[in-house]
GROMACS .gro file of C-alpha atoms in nm:
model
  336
    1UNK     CA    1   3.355   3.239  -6.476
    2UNK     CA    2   3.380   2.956  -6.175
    3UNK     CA    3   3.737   2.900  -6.093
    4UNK     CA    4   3.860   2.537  -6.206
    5UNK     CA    5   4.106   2.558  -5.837
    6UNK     CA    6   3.912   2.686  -5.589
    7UNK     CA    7   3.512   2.590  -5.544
    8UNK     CA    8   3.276   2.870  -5.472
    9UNK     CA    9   3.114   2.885  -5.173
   10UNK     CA   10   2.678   2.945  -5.256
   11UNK     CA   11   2.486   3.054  -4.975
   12UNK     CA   12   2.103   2.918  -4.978
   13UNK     CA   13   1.882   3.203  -4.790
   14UNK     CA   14   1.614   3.004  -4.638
   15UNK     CA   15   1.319   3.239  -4.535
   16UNK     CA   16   1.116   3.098  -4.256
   17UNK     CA   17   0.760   3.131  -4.041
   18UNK     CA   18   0.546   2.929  -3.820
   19UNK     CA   19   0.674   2.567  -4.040
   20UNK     CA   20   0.801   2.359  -3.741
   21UNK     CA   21   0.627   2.056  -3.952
   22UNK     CA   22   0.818   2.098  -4.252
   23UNK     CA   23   1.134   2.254  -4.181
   24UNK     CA   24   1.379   1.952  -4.108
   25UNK     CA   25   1.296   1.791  -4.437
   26UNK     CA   26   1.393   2.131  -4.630
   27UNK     CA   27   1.678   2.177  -4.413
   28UNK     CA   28   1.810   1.841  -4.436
   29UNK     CA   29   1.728   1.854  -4.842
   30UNK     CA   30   2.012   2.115  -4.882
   31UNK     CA   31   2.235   1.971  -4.599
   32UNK     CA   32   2.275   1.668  -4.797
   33UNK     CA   33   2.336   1.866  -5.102
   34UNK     CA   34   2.634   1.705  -5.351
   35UNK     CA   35   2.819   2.029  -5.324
   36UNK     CA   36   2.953   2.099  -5.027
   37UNK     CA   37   3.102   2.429  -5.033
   38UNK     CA   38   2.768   2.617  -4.874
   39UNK     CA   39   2.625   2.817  -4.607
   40UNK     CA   40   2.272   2.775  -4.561
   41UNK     CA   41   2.089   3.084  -4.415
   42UNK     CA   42   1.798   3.046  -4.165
   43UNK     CA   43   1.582   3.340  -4.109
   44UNK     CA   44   1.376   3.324  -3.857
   45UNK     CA   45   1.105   3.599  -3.965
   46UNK     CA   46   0.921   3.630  -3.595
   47UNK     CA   47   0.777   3.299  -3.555
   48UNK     CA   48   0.573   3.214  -3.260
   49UNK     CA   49   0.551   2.869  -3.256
   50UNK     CA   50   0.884   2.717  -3.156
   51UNK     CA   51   1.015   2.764  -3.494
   52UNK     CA   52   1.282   3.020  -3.385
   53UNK     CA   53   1.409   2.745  -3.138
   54UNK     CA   54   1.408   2.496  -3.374
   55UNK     CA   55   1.660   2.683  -3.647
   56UNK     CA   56   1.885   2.709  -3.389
   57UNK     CA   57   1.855   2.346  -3.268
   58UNK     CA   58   1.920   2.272  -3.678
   59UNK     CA   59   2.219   2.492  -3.675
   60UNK     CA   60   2.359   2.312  -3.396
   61UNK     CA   61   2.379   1.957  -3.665
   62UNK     CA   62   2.573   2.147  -3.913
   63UNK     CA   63   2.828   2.421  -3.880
   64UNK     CA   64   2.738   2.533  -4.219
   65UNK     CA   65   2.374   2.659  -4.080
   66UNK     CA   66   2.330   3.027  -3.977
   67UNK     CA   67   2.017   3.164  -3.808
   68UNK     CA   68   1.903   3.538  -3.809
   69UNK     CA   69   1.629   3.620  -3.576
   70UNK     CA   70   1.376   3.924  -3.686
   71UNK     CA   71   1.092   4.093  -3.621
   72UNK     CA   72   0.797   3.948  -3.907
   73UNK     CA   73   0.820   4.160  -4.180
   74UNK     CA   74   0.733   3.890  -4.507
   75UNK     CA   75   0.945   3.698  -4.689
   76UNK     CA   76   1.076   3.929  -4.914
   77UNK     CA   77   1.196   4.149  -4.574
   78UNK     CA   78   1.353   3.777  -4.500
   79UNK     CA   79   1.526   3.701  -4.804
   80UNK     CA   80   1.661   4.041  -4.801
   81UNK     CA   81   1.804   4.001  -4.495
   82UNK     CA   82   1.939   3.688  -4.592
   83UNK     CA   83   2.127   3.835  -4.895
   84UNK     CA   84   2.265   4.127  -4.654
   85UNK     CA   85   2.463   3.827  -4.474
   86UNK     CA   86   2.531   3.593  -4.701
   87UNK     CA   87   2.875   3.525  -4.816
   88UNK     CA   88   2.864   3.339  -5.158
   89UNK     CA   89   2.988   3.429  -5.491
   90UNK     CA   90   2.674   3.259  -5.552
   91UNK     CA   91   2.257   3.302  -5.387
   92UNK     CA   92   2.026   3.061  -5.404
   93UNK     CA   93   1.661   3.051  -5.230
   94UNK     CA   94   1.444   2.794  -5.082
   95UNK     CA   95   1.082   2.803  -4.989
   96UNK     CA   96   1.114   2.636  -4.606
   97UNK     CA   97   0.823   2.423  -4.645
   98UNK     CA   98   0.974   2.311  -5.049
   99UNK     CA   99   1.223   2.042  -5.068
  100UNK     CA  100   1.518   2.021  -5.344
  101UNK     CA  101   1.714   1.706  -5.479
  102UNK     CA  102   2.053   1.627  -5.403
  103UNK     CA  103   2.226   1.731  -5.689
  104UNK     CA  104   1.997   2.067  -5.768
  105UNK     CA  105   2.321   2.304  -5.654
  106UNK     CA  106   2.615   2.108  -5.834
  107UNK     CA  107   2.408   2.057  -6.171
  108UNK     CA  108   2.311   2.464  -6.151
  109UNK     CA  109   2.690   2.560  -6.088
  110UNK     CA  110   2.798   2.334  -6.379
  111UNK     CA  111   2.527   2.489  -6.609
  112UNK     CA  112   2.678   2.825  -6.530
  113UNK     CA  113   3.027   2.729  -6.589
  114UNK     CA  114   2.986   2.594  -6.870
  115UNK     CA  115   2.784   2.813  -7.024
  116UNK     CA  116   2.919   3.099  -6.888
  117UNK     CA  117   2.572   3.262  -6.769
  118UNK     CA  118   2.501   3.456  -6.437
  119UNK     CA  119   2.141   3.300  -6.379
  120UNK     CA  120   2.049   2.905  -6.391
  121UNK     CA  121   1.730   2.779  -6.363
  122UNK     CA  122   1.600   2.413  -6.350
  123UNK     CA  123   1.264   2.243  -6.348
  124UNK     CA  124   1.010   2.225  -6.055
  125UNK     CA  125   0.708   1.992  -5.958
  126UNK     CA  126   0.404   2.048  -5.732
  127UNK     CA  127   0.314   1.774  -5.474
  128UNK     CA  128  -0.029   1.826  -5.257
  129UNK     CA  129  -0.093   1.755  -4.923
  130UNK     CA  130  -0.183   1.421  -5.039
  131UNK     CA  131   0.209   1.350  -5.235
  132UNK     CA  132   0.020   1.329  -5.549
  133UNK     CA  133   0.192   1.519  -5.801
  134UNK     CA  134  -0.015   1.814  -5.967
  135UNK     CA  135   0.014   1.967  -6.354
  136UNK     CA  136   0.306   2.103  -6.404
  137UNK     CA  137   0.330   2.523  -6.384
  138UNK     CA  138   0.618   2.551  -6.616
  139UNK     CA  139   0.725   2.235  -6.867
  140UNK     CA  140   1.150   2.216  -6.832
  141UNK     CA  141   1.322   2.149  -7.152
  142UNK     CA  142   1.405   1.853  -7.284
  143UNK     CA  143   1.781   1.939  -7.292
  144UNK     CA  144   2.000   2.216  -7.152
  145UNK     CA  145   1.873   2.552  -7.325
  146UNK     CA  146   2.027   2.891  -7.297
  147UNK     CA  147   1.749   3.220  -7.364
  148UNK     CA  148   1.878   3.543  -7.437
  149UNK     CA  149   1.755   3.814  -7.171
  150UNK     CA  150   1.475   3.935  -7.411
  151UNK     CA  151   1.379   3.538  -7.472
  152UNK     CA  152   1.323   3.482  -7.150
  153UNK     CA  153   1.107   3.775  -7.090
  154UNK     CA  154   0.965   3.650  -7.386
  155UNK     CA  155   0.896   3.312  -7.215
  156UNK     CA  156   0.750   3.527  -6.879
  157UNK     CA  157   0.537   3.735  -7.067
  158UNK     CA  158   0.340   3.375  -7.191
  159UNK     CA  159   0.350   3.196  -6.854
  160UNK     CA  160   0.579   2.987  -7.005
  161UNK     CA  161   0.896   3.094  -6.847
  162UNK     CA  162   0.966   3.014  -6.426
  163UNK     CA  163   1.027   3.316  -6.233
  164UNK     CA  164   1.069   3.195  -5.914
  165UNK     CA  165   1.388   3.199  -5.734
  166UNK     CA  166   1.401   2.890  -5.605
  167UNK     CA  167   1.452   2.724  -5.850
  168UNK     CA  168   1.715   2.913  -5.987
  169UNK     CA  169   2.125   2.983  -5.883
  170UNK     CA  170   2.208   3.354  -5.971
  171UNK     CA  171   2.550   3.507  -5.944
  172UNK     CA  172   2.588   3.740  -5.614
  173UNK     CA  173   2.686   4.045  -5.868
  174UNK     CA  174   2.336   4.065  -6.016
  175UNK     CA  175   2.215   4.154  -5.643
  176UNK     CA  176   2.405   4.498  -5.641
  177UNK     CA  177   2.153   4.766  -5.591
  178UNK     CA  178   1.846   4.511  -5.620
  179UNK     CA  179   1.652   4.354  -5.392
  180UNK     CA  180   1.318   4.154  -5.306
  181UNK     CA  181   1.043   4.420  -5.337
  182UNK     CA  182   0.886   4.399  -4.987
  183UNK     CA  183   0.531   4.439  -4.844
  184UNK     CA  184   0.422   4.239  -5.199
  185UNK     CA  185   0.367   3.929  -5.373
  186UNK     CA  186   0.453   3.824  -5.706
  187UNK     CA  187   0.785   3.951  -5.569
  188UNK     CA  188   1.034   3.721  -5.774
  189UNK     CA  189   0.867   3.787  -6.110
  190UNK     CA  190   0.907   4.164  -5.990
  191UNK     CA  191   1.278   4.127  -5.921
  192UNK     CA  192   1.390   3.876  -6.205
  193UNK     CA  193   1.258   4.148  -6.483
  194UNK     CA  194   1.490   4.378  -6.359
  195UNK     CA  195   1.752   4.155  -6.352
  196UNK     CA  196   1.762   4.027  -6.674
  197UNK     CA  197   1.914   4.285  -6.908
  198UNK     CA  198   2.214   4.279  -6.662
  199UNK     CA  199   2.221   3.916  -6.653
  200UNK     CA  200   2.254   3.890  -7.028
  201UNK     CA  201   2.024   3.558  -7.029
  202UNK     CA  202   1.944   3.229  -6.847
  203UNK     CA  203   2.043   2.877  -6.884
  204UNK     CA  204   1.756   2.635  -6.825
  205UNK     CA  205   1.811   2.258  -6.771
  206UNK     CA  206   1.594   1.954  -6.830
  207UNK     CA  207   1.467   1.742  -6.544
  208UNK     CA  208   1.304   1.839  -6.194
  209UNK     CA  209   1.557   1.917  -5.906
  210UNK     CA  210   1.277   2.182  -5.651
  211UNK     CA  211   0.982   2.041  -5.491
  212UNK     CA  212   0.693   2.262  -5.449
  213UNK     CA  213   0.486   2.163  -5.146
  214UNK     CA  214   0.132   2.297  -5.245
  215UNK     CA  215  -0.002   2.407  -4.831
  216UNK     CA  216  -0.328   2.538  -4.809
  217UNK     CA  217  -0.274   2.815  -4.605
  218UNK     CA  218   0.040   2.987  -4.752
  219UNK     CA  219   0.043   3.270  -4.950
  220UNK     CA  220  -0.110   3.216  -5.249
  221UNK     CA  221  -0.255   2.905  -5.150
  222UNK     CA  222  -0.568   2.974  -4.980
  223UNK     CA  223  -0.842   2.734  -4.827
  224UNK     CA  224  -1.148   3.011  -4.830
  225UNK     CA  225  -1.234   3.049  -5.160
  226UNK     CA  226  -1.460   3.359  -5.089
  227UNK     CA  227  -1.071   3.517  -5.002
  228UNK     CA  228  -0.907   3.739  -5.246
  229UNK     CA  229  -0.568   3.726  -5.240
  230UNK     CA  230  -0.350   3.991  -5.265
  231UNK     CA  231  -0.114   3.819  -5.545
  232UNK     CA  232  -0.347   3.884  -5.796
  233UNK     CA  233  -0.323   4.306  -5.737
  234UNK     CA  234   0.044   4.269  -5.730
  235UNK     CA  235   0.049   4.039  -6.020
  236UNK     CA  236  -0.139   4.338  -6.207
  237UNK     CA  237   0.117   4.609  -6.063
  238UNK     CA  238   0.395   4.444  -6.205
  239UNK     CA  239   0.268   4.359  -6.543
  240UNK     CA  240   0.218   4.757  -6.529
  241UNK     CA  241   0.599   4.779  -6.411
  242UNK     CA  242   0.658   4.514  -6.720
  243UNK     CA  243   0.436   4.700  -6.966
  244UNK     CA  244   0.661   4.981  -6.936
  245UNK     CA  245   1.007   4.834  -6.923
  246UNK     CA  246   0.959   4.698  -7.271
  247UNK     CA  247   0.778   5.045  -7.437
  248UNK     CA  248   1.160   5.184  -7.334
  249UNK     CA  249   1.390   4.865  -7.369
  250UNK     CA  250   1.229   4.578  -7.562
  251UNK     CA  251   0.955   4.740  -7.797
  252UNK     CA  252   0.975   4.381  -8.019
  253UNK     CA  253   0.819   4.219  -7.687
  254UNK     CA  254   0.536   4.495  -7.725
  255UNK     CA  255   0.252   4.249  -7.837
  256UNK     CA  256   0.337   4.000  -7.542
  257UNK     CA  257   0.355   4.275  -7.300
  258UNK     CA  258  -0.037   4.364  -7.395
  259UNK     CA  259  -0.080   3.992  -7.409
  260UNK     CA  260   0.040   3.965  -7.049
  261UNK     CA  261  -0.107   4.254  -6.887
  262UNK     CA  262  -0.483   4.155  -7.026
  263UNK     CA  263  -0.444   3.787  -6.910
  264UNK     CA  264  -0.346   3.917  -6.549
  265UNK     CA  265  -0.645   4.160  -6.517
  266UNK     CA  266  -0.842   3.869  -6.642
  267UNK     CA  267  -0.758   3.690  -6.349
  268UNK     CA  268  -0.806   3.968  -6.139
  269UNK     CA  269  -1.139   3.981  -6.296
  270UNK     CA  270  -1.253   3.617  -6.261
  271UNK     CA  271  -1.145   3.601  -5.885
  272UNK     CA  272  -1.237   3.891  -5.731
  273UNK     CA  273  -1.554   3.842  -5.464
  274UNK     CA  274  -1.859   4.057  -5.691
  275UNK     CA  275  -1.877   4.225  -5.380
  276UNK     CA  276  -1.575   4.391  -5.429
  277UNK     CA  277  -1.663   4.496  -5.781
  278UNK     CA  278  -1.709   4.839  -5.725
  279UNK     CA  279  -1.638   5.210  -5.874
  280UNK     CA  280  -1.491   5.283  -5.551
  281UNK     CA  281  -1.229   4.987  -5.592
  282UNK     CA  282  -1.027   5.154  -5.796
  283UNK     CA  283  -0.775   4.862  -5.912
  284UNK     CA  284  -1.103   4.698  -6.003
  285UNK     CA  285  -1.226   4.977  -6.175
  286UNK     CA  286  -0.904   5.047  -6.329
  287UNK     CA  287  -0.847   4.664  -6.499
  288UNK     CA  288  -1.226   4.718  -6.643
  289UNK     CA  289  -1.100   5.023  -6.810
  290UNK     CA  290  -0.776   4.845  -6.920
  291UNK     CA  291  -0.980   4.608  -7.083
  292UNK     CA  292  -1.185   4.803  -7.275
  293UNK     CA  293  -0.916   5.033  -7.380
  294UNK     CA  294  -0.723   4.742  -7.521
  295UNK     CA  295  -1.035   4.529  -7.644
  296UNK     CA  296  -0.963   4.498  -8.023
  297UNK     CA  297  -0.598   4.453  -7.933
  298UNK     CA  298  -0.674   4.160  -7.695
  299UNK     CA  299  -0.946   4.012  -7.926
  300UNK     CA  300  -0.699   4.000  -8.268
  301UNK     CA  301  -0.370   3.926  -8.000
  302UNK     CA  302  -0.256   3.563  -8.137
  303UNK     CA  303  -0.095   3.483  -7.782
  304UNK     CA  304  -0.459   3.505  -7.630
  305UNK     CA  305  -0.659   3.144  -7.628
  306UNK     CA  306  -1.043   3.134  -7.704
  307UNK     CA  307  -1.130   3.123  -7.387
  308UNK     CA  308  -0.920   3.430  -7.280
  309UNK     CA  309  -1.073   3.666  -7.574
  310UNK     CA  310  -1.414   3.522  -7.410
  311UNK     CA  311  -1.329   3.612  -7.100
  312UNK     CA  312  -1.243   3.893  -7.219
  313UNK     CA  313  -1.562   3.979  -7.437
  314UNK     CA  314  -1.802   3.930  -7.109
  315UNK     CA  315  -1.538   4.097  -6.838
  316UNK     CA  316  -1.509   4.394  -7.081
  317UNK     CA  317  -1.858   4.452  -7.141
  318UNK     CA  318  -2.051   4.326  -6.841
  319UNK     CA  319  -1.792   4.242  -6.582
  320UNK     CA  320  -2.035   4.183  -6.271
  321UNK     CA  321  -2.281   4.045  -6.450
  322UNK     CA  322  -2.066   3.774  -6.617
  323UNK     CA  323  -1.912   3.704  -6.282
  324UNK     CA  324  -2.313   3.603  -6.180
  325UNK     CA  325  -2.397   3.415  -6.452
  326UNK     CA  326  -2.052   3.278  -6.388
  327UNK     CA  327  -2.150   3.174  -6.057
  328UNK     CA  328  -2.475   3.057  -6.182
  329UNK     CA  329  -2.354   2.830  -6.395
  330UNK     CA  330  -2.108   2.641  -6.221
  331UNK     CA  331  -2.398   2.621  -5.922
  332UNK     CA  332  -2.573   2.391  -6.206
  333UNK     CA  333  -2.292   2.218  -6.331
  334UNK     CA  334  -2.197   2.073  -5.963
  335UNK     CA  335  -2.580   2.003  -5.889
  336UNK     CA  336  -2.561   2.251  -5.583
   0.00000   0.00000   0.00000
């Protein structure tokens, strides 16, 4: 698949707001990447801090830095952009306040050479504010492993499986006629489903080679805790979207699909401000029904823990007054 003569160029879309703190050391992360044959795309999505100036101070180091100036329009508008421009055989994607290792593009082309697979993946940490490393989201292997399409759906639908981007090195082709869903979060997970039955499977290495910078303030890292963010409707939507791409395509994955779309609304359910819990909310009042609908099927599911099916007992039955009691208990347990 990668010519043994002639390297292929990648191009890394770098999608980028307000982050005039953090951008150099991302930048400079993929600058000093082992492989050289890459184009890194800046784009600027509005910023109104200096950031805008700053890309193209960047691009000035390194010949192999673009910058795209637009009007903000998310990150999804940005990477979008990004893949409209970008000249690569090869797309790879990094969060501008994230970080990657030096090696993270060379090992990924190798991976898909050798294996001769159109999406490779490897694994991630988180770091806090702090530099103290947190629990890791999603375990990498403990040697190079290659999952059918349908396995690694199978590995999404149990939060076990990565679906971010970033992390990942996907061949240009799989980007014809597909793009970031915009306006939305839980965007890659939205995107990667789609992609998979084209991309025939996904070769996962061991090790850490992205850096996940955990901001307060981002988009699904939020200092008010009384703030519902919008990932966890969108999160719902597309394990709808999911639900119904395996009743057509994948009917063995049915049983992880239910599995997936009950644990989502769950977390819907558990974050949600009670305020918001009402008839007239109809997403809220549409996961309640969800749950109760699929209630036995959740309870007897064996991909559900304990604590989901008693989540799932109290949000099915009672959801607002679990959430209080909820509240009520954890008031006691920190001694406020």
């Amino acid at each position: 698949m990668v010519s043994d003569t002639k390297q292929p160029l990648i191009s890394v879309i770098i999608p980028v707001y307000n982050i005039m703190e953090y951008l150099p050391r991302c930048v400079d992360s993929v600058c000093r990447q082992t492989y050289k044959e890459l184009e890194i795309l800046l784009v600027d999505d509005g910023s109104t801090d200096g950031t805008g100036a700053l890309c193209d101070a960047l691009a000035e180091k390194d010949e192999r830095i673009r910058v795209f100036h637009k009007e903000n329009g998310g990150s999804s508008s940005a990477r979008n952009l990004g893949i409209a421009h970008a000249k690569g055989s090869f797309l790879g994607f990094v969060d501008s306040d994230d970080y990657i290792e030096p090696d993270m593009y060379e090992r990924l082309l190798q991976a898909l050479s050798e294996k001769d697979c159109l999406i490779a993946q490897v694994g991630r940490d988180e770091l806090d504010e702090e530099g103290k490393k947190l629990p890791d989201v999603c375990t990498p292997p403990k040697e190079t492993y290659v999952y059918s399409a349908a396995g690694f759906l199978r590995e999404l639908l149990l939060h076990k499986g990565d679906c971010s981007f970033c992390t990942k090195l996907v061949c240009r082709s799989l980007f014809d006629g597909l793009r970031f869903p915009e306006g939305v979060l839980n965007e890659d997970f939205h995107l990667l489903v789609q992609m998979l039955g084209a991309a025939g499977g996904v070769v996962s290495l061991p090790g850490y080679g992205y850096h996940v910078f955990y901001r307060v303030g981002s988009n699904t890292r939020k200092a008010d805790k009384e703030d519902f963010p919008q990932v966890y409707g969108d999160c719902v939507d597309n394990a709808d979207m999911v639900y119904g791409m395996v009743k057509e395509s994948c009917p063995e994955l049915k049983k992880e699909a239910l599995r997936f779309g009950i644990f989502q609304r769950l977390e819907y359910l558990l974050h949600i401000p009670v305020s918001r819990m009402e008839l007239k909310n109809g997403q809220y009042r549409q996961c309640v029904s969800f749950l109760r609908r699929h209630f036995l099927g959740g309870m007897f599911s064996p991909y559900l823990t304990g604590k989901n099916k008693r989540n799932l007992l109290m949000l099915a039955i009672a959801p607002k007054m679990s959430r209080r009691l909820h509240r009520v208990l954890q008031l006691r347990k920190t001694g406020k």
